PDB file of C-alpha atoms (C1' of nucleotides) in Angstrom:
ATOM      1  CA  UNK G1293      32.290  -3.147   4.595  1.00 81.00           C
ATOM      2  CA  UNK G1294      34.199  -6.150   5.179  1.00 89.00           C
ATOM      3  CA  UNK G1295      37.758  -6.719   5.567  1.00 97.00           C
ATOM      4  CA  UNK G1296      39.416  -8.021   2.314  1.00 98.00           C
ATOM      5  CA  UNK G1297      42.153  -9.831   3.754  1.00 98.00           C
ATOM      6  CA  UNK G1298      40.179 -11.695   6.136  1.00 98.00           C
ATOM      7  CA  UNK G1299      37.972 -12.995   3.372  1.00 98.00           C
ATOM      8  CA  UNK G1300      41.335 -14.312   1.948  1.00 98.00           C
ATOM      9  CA  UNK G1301      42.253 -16.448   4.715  1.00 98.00           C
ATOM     10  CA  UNK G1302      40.013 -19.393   4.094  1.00 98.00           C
ATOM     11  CA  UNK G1303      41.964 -21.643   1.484  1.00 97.00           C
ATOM     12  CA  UNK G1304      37.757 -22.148   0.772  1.00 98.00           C
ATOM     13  CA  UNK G1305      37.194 -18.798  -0.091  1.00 98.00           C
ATOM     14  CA  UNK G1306      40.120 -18.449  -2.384  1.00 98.00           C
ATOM     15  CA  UNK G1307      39.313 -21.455  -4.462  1.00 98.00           C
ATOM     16  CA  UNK G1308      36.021 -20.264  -5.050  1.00 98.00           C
ATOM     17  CA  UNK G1309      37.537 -16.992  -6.364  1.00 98.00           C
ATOM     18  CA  UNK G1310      39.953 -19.321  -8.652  1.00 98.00           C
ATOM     19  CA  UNK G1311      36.592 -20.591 -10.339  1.00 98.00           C
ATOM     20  CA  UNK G1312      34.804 -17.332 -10.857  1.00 98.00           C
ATOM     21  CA  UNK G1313      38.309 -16.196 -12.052  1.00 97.00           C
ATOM     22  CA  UNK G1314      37.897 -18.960 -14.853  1.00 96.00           C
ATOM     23  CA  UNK G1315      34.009 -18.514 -15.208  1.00 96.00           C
ATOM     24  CA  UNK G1316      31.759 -15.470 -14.405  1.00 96.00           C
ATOM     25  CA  UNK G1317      28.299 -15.001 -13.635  1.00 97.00           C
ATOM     26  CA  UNK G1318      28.011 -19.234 -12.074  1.00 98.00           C
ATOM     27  CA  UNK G1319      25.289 -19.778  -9.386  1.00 98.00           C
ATOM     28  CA  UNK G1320      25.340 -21.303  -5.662  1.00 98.00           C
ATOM     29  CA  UNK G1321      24.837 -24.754  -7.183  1.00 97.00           C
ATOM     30  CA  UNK G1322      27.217 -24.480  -9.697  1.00 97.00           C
ATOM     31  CA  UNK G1323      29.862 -23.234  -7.566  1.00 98.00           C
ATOM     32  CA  UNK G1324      28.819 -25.872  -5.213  1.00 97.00           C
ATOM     33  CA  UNK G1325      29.579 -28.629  -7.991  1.00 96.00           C
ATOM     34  CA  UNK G1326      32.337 -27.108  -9.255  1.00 97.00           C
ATOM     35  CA  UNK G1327      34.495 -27.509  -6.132  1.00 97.00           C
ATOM     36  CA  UNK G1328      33.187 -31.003  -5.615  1.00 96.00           C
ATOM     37  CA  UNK G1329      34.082 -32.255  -9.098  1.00 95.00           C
ATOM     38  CA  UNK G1330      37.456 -29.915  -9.461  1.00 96.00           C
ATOM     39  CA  UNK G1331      38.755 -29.561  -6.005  1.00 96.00           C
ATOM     40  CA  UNK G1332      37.315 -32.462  -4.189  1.00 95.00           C
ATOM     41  CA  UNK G1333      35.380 -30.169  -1.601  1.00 94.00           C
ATOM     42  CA  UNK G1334      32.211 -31.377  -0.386  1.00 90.00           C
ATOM     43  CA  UNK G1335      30.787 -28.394   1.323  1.00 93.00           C
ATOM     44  CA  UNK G1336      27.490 -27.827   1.948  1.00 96.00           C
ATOM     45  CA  UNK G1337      24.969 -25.584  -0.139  1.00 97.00           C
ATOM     46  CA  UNK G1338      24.661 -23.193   3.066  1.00 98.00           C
ATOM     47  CA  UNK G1339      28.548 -23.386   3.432  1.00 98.00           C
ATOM     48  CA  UNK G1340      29.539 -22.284   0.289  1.00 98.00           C
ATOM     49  CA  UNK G1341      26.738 -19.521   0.837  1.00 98.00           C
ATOM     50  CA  UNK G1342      28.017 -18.176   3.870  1.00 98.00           C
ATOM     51  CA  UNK G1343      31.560 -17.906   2.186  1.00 98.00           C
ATOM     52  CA  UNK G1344      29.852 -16.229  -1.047  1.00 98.00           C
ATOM     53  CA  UNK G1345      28.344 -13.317   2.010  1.00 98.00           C
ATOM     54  CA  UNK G1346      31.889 -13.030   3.413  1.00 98.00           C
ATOM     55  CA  UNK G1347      33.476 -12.457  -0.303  1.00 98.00           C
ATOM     56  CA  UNK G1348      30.958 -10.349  -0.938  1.00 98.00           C
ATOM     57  CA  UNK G1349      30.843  -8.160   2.096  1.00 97.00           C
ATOM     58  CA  UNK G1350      34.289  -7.624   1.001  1.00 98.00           C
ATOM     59  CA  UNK G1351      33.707  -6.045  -2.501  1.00 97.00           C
ATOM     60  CA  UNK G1352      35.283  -9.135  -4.012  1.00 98.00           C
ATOM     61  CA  UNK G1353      32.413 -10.609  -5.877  1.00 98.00           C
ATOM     62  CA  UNK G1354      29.774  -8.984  -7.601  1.00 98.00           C
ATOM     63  CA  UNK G1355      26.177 -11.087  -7.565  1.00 98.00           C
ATOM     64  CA  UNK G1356      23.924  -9.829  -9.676  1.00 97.00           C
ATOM     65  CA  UNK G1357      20.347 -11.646  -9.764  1.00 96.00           C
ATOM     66  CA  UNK G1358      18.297 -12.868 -12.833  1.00 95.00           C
ATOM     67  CA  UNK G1359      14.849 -14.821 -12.260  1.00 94.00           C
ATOM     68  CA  UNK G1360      15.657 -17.282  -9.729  1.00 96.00           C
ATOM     69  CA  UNK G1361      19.344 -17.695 -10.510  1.00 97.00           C
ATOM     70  CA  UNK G1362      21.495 -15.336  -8.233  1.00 98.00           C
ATOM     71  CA  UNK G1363      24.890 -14.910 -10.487  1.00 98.00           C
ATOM     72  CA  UNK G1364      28.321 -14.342  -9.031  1.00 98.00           C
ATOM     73  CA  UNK G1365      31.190 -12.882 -10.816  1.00 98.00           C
ATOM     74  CA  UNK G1366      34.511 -12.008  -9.421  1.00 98.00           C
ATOM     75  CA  UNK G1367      35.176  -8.169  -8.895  1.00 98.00           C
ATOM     76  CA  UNK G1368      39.418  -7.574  -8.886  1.00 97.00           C
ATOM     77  CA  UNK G1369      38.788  -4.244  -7.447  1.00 97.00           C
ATOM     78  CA  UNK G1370      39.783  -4.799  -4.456  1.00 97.00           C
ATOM     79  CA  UNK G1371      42.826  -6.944  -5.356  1.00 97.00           C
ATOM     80  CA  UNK G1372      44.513  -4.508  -7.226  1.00 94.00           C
ATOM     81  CA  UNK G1373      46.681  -2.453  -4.438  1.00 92.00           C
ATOM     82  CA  UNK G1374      45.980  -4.260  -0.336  1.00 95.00           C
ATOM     83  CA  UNK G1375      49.823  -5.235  -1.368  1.00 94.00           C
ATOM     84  CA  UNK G1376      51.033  -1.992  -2.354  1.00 94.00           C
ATOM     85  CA  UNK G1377      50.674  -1.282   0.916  1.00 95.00           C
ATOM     86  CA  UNK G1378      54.140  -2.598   2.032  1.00 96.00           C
ATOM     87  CA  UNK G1379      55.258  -3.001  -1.746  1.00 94.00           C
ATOM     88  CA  UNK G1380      56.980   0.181  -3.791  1.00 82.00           C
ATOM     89  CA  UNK G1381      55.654  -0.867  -7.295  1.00 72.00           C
ATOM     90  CA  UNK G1382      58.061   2.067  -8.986  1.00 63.00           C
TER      91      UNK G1382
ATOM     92  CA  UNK B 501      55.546 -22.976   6.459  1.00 79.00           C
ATOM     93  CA  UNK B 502      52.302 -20.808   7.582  1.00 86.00           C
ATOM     94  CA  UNK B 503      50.010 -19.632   5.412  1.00 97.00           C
ATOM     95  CA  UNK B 504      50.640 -16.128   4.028  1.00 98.00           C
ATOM     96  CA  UNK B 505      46.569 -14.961   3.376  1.00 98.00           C
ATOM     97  CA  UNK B 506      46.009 -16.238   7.574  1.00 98.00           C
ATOM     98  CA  UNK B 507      49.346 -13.737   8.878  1.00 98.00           C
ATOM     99  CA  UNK B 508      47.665 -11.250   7.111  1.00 98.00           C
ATOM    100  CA  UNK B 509      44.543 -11.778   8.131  1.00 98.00           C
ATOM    101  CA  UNK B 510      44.966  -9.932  11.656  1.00 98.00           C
ATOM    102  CA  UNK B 511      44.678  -6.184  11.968  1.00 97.00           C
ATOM    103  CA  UNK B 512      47.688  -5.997  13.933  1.00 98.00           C
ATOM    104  CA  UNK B 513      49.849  -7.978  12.434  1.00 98.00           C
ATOM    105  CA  UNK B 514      49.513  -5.548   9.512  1.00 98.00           C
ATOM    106  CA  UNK B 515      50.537  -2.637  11.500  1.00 98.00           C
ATOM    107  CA  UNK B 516      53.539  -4.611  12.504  1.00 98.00           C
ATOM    108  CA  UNK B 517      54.134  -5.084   8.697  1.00 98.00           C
ATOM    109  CA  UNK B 518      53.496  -1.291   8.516  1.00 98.00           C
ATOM    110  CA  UNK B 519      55.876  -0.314  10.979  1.00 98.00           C
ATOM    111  CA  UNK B 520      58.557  -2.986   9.446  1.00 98.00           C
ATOM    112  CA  UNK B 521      58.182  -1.169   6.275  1.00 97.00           C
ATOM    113  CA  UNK B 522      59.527   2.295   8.149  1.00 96.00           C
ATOM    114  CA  UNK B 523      62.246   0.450   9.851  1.00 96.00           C
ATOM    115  CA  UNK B 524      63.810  -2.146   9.719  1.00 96.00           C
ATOM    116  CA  UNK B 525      65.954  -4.378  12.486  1.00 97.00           C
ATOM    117  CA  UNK B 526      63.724  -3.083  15.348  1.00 98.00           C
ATOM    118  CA  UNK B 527      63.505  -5.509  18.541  1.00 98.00           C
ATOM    119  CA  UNK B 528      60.146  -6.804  20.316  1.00 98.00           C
ATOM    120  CA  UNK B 529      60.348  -4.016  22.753  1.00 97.00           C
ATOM    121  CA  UNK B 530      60.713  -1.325  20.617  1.00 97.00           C
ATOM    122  CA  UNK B 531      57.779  -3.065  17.970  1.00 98.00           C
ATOM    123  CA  UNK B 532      55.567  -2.864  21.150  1.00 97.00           C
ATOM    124  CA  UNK B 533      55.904   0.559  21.856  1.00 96.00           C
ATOM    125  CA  UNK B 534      56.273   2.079  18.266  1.00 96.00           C
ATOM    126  CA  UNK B 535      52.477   0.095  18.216  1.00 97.00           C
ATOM    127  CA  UNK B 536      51.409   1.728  21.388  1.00 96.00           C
ATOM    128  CA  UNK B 537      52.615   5.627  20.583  1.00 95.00           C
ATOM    129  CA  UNK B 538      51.844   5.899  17.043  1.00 96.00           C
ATOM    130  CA  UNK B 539      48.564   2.965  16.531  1.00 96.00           C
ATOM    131  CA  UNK B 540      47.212   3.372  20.001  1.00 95.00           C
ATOM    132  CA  UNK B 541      47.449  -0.544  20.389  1.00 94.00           C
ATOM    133  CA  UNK B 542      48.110  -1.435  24.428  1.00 90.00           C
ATOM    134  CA  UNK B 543      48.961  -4.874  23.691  1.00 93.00           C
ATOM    135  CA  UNK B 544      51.060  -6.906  25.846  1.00 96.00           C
ATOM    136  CA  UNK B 545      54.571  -8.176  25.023  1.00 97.00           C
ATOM    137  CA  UNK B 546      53.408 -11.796  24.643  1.00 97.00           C
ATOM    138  CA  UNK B 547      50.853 -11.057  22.682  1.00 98.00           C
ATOM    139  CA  UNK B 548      53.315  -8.900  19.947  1.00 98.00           C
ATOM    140  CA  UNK B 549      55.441 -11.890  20.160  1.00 98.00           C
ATOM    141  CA  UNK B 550      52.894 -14.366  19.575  1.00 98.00           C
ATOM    142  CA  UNK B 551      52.140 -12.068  15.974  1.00 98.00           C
ATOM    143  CA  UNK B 552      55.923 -12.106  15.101  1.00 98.00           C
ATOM    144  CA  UNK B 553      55.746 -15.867  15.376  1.00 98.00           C
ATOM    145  CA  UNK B 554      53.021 -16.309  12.811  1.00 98.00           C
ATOM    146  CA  UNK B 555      54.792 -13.542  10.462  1.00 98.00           C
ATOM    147  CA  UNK B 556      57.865 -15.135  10.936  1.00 98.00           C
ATOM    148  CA  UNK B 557      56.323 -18.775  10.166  1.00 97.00           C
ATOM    149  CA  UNK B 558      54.632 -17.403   6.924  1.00 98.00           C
ATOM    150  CA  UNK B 559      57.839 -15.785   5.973  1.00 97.00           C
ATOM    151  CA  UNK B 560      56.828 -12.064   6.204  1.00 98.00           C
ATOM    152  CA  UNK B 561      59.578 -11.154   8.278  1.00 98.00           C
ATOM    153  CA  UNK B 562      63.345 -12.295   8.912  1.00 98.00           C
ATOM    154  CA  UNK B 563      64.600 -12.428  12.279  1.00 98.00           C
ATOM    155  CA  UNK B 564      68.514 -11.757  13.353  1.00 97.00           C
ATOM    156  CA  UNK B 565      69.938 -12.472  16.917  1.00 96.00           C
ATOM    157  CA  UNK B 566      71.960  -9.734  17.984  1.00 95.00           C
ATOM    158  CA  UNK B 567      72.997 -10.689  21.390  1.00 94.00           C
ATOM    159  CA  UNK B 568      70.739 -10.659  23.307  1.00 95.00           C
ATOM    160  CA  UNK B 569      68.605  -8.237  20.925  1.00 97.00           C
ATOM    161  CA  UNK B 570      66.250 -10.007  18.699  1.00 98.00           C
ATOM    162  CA  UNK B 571      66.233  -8.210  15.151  1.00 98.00           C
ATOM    163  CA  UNK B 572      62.827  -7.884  13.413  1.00 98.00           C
ATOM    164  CA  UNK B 573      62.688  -6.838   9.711  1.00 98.00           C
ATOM    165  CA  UNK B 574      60.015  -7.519   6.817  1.00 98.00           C
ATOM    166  CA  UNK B 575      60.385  -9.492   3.814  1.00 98.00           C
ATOM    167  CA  UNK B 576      58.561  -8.565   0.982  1.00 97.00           C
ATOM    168  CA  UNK B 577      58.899 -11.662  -0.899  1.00 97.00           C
ATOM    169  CA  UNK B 578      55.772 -13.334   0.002  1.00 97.00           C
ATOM    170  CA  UNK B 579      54.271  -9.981  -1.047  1.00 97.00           C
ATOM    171  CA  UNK B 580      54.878 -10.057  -4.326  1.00 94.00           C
ATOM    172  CA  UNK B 581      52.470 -12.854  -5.905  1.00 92.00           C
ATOM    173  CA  UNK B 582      49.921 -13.895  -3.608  1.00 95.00           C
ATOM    174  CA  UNK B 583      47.390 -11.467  -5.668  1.00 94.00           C
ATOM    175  CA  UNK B 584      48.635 -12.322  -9.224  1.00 94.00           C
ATOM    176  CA  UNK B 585      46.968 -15.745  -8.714  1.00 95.00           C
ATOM    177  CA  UNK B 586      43.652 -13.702  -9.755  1.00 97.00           C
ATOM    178  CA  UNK B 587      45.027 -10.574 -11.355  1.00 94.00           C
ATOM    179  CA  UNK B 588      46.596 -11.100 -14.647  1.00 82.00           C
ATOM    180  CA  UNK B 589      49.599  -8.279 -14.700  1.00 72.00           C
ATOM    181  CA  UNK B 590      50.106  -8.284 -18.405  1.00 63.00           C
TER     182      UNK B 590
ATOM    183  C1'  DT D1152      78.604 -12.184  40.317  1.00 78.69           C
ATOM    184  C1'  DT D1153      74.479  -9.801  40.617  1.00 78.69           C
ATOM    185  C1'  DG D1154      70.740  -7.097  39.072  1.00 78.69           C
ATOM    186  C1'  DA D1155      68.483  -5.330  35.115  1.00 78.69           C
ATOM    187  C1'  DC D1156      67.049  -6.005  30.600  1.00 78.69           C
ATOM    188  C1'  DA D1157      65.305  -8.765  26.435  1.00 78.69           C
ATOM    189  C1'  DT D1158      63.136 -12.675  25.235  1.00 78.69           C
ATOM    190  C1'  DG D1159      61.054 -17.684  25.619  1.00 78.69           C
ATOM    191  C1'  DC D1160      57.742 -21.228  27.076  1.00 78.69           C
ATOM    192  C1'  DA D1161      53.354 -23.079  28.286  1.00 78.69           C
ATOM    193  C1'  DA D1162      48.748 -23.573  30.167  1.00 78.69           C
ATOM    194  C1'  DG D1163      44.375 -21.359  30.413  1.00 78.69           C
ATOM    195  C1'  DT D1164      40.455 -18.172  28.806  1.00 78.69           C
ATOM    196  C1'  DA D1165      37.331 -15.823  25.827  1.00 78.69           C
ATOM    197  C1'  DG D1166      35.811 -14.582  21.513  1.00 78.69           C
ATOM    198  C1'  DT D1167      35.550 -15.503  16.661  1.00 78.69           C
ATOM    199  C1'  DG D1168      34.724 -18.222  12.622  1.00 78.69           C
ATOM    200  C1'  DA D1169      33.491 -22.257   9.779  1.00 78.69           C
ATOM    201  C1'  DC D1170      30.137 -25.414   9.542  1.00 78.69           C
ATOM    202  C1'  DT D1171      25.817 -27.812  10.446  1.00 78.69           C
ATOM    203  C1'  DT D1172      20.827 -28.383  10.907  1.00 78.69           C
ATOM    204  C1'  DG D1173      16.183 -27.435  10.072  1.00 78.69           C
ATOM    205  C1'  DC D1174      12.889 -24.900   8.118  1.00 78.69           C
ATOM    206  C1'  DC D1175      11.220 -21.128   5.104  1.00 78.69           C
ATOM    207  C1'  DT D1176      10.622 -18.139   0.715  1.00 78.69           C
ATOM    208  C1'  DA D1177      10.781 -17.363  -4.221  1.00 78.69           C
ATOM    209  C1'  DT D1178      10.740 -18.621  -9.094  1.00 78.69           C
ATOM    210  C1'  DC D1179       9.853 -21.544 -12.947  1.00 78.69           C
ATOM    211  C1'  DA D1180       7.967 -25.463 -15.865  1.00 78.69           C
ATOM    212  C1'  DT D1181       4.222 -28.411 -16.577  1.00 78.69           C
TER     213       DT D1181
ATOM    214  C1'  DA U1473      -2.057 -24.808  -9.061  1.00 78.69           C
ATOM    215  C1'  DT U1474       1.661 -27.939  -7.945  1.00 78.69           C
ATOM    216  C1'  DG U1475       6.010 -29.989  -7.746  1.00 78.69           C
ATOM    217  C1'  DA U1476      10.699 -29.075  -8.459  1.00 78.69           C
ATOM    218  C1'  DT U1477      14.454 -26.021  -8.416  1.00 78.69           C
ATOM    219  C1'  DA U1478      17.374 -22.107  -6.479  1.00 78.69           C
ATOM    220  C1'  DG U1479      18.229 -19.725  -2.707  1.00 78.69           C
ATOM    221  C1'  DG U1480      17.508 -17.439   2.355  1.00 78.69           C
ATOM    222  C1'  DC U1481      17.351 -17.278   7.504  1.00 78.69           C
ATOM    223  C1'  DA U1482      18.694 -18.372  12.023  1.00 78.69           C
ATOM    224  C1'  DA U1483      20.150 -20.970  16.023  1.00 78.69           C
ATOM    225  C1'  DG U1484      23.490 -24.135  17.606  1.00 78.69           C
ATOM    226  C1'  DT U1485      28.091 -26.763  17.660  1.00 78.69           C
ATOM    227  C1'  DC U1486      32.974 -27.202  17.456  1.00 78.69           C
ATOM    228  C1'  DA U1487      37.517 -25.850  16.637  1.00 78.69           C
ATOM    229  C1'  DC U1488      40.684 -22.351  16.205  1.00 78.69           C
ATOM    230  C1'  DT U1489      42.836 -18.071  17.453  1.00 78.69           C
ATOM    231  C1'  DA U1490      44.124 -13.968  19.939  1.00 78.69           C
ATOM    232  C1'  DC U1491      45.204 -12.873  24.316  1.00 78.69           C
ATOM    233  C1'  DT U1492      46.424 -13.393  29.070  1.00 78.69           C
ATOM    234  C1'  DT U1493      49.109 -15.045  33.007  1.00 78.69           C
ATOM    235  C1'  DG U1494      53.007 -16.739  35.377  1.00 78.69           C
ATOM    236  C1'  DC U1495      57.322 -18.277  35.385  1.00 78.69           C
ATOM    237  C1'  DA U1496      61.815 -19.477  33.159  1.00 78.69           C
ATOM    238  C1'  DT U1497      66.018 -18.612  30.273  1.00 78.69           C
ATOM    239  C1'  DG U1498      69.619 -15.925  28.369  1.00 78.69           C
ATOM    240  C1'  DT U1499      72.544 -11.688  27.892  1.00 78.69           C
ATOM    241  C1'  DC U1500      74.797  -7.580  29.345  1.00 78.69           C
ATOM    242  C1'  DA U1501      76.609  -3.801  32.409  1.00 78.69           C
ATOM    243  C1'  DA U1502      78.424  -2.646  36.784  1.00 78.69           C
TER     244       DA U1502
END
DNA sequence: TTGACATGCAAGTAGTGACTTGCCTATCAT
DNA sequence: ATGATAGGCAAGTCACTACTTGCATGTCAA
């Protein structure tokens, strides 16, 4: 189980959440060319892969595989309460 | 202005938060050994101070001279979006 | 004023993390 | 079957980060 905030602290990482937050179920390569076109960020395939293990590791994408397409979606699970931690949401 | 997700990023630096959150106004000294009684966590002044700086620099906590007493206490204000950017709190 | 207490500064070290590089496996269309 | 597409694995590089170490500054009580 990975740690949720650490997954949080690459600016990467949380832009790649902000596009599964405005599309589900997108694959490596579109995720790849979504952050080139949108956000200017030319990472590489395996880069973008690596971060996709890290989010995942931390419960905060789901990937779900059909044929040779491997399909992320964003899970909010974990998102829900890490602040309530310091927060009193009365 | 640090980066919020990065301070928070760092196991102890959340404790620090956590112990904040019980009290506030506490000094380095007594952050060190609140962290070493109750969280087991030996580490050395320097090394506490060196967290305060990044939770100070990403606006997590406000500091107040007192003499020659340095005044710790959190501020939640930071808190209180940084997870709405995915979650939609309707 | 002097010693004790609370903190500051800065250079160095070691481990971690993001990224690259190169090659390999799997699935699909033709 | 074969080429093209989508993804996987693993070793290596480089920069950053947490931590240490040693000394310096500032404040207070006596």
């Amino acid at each position: 189980m990975g740690d949720v905030f650490k997954a949080l602290a690459d600016p990467t990482r949380r832009t790649i959440l902000d596009e599964l937050a405005d599309r589900d179920d997108q694959t490596l390569f579109e995720i790849c060319s979504r952050l080139l076109t949108k956000h200017q960020l030319d990472s590489t395939r395996q880069a973008i892969s690596q971060h996709l293990d890290v989010l995942e590791a931390a419960g905060l994408i789901d990937v779900r595989r059909e044929g040779r397409y491997k399909l992320h979606s964003i899970n909010r699970g974990p998102l829900e309460h890490i602040v309530d931690r310091w927060l009193d949401r009365s």
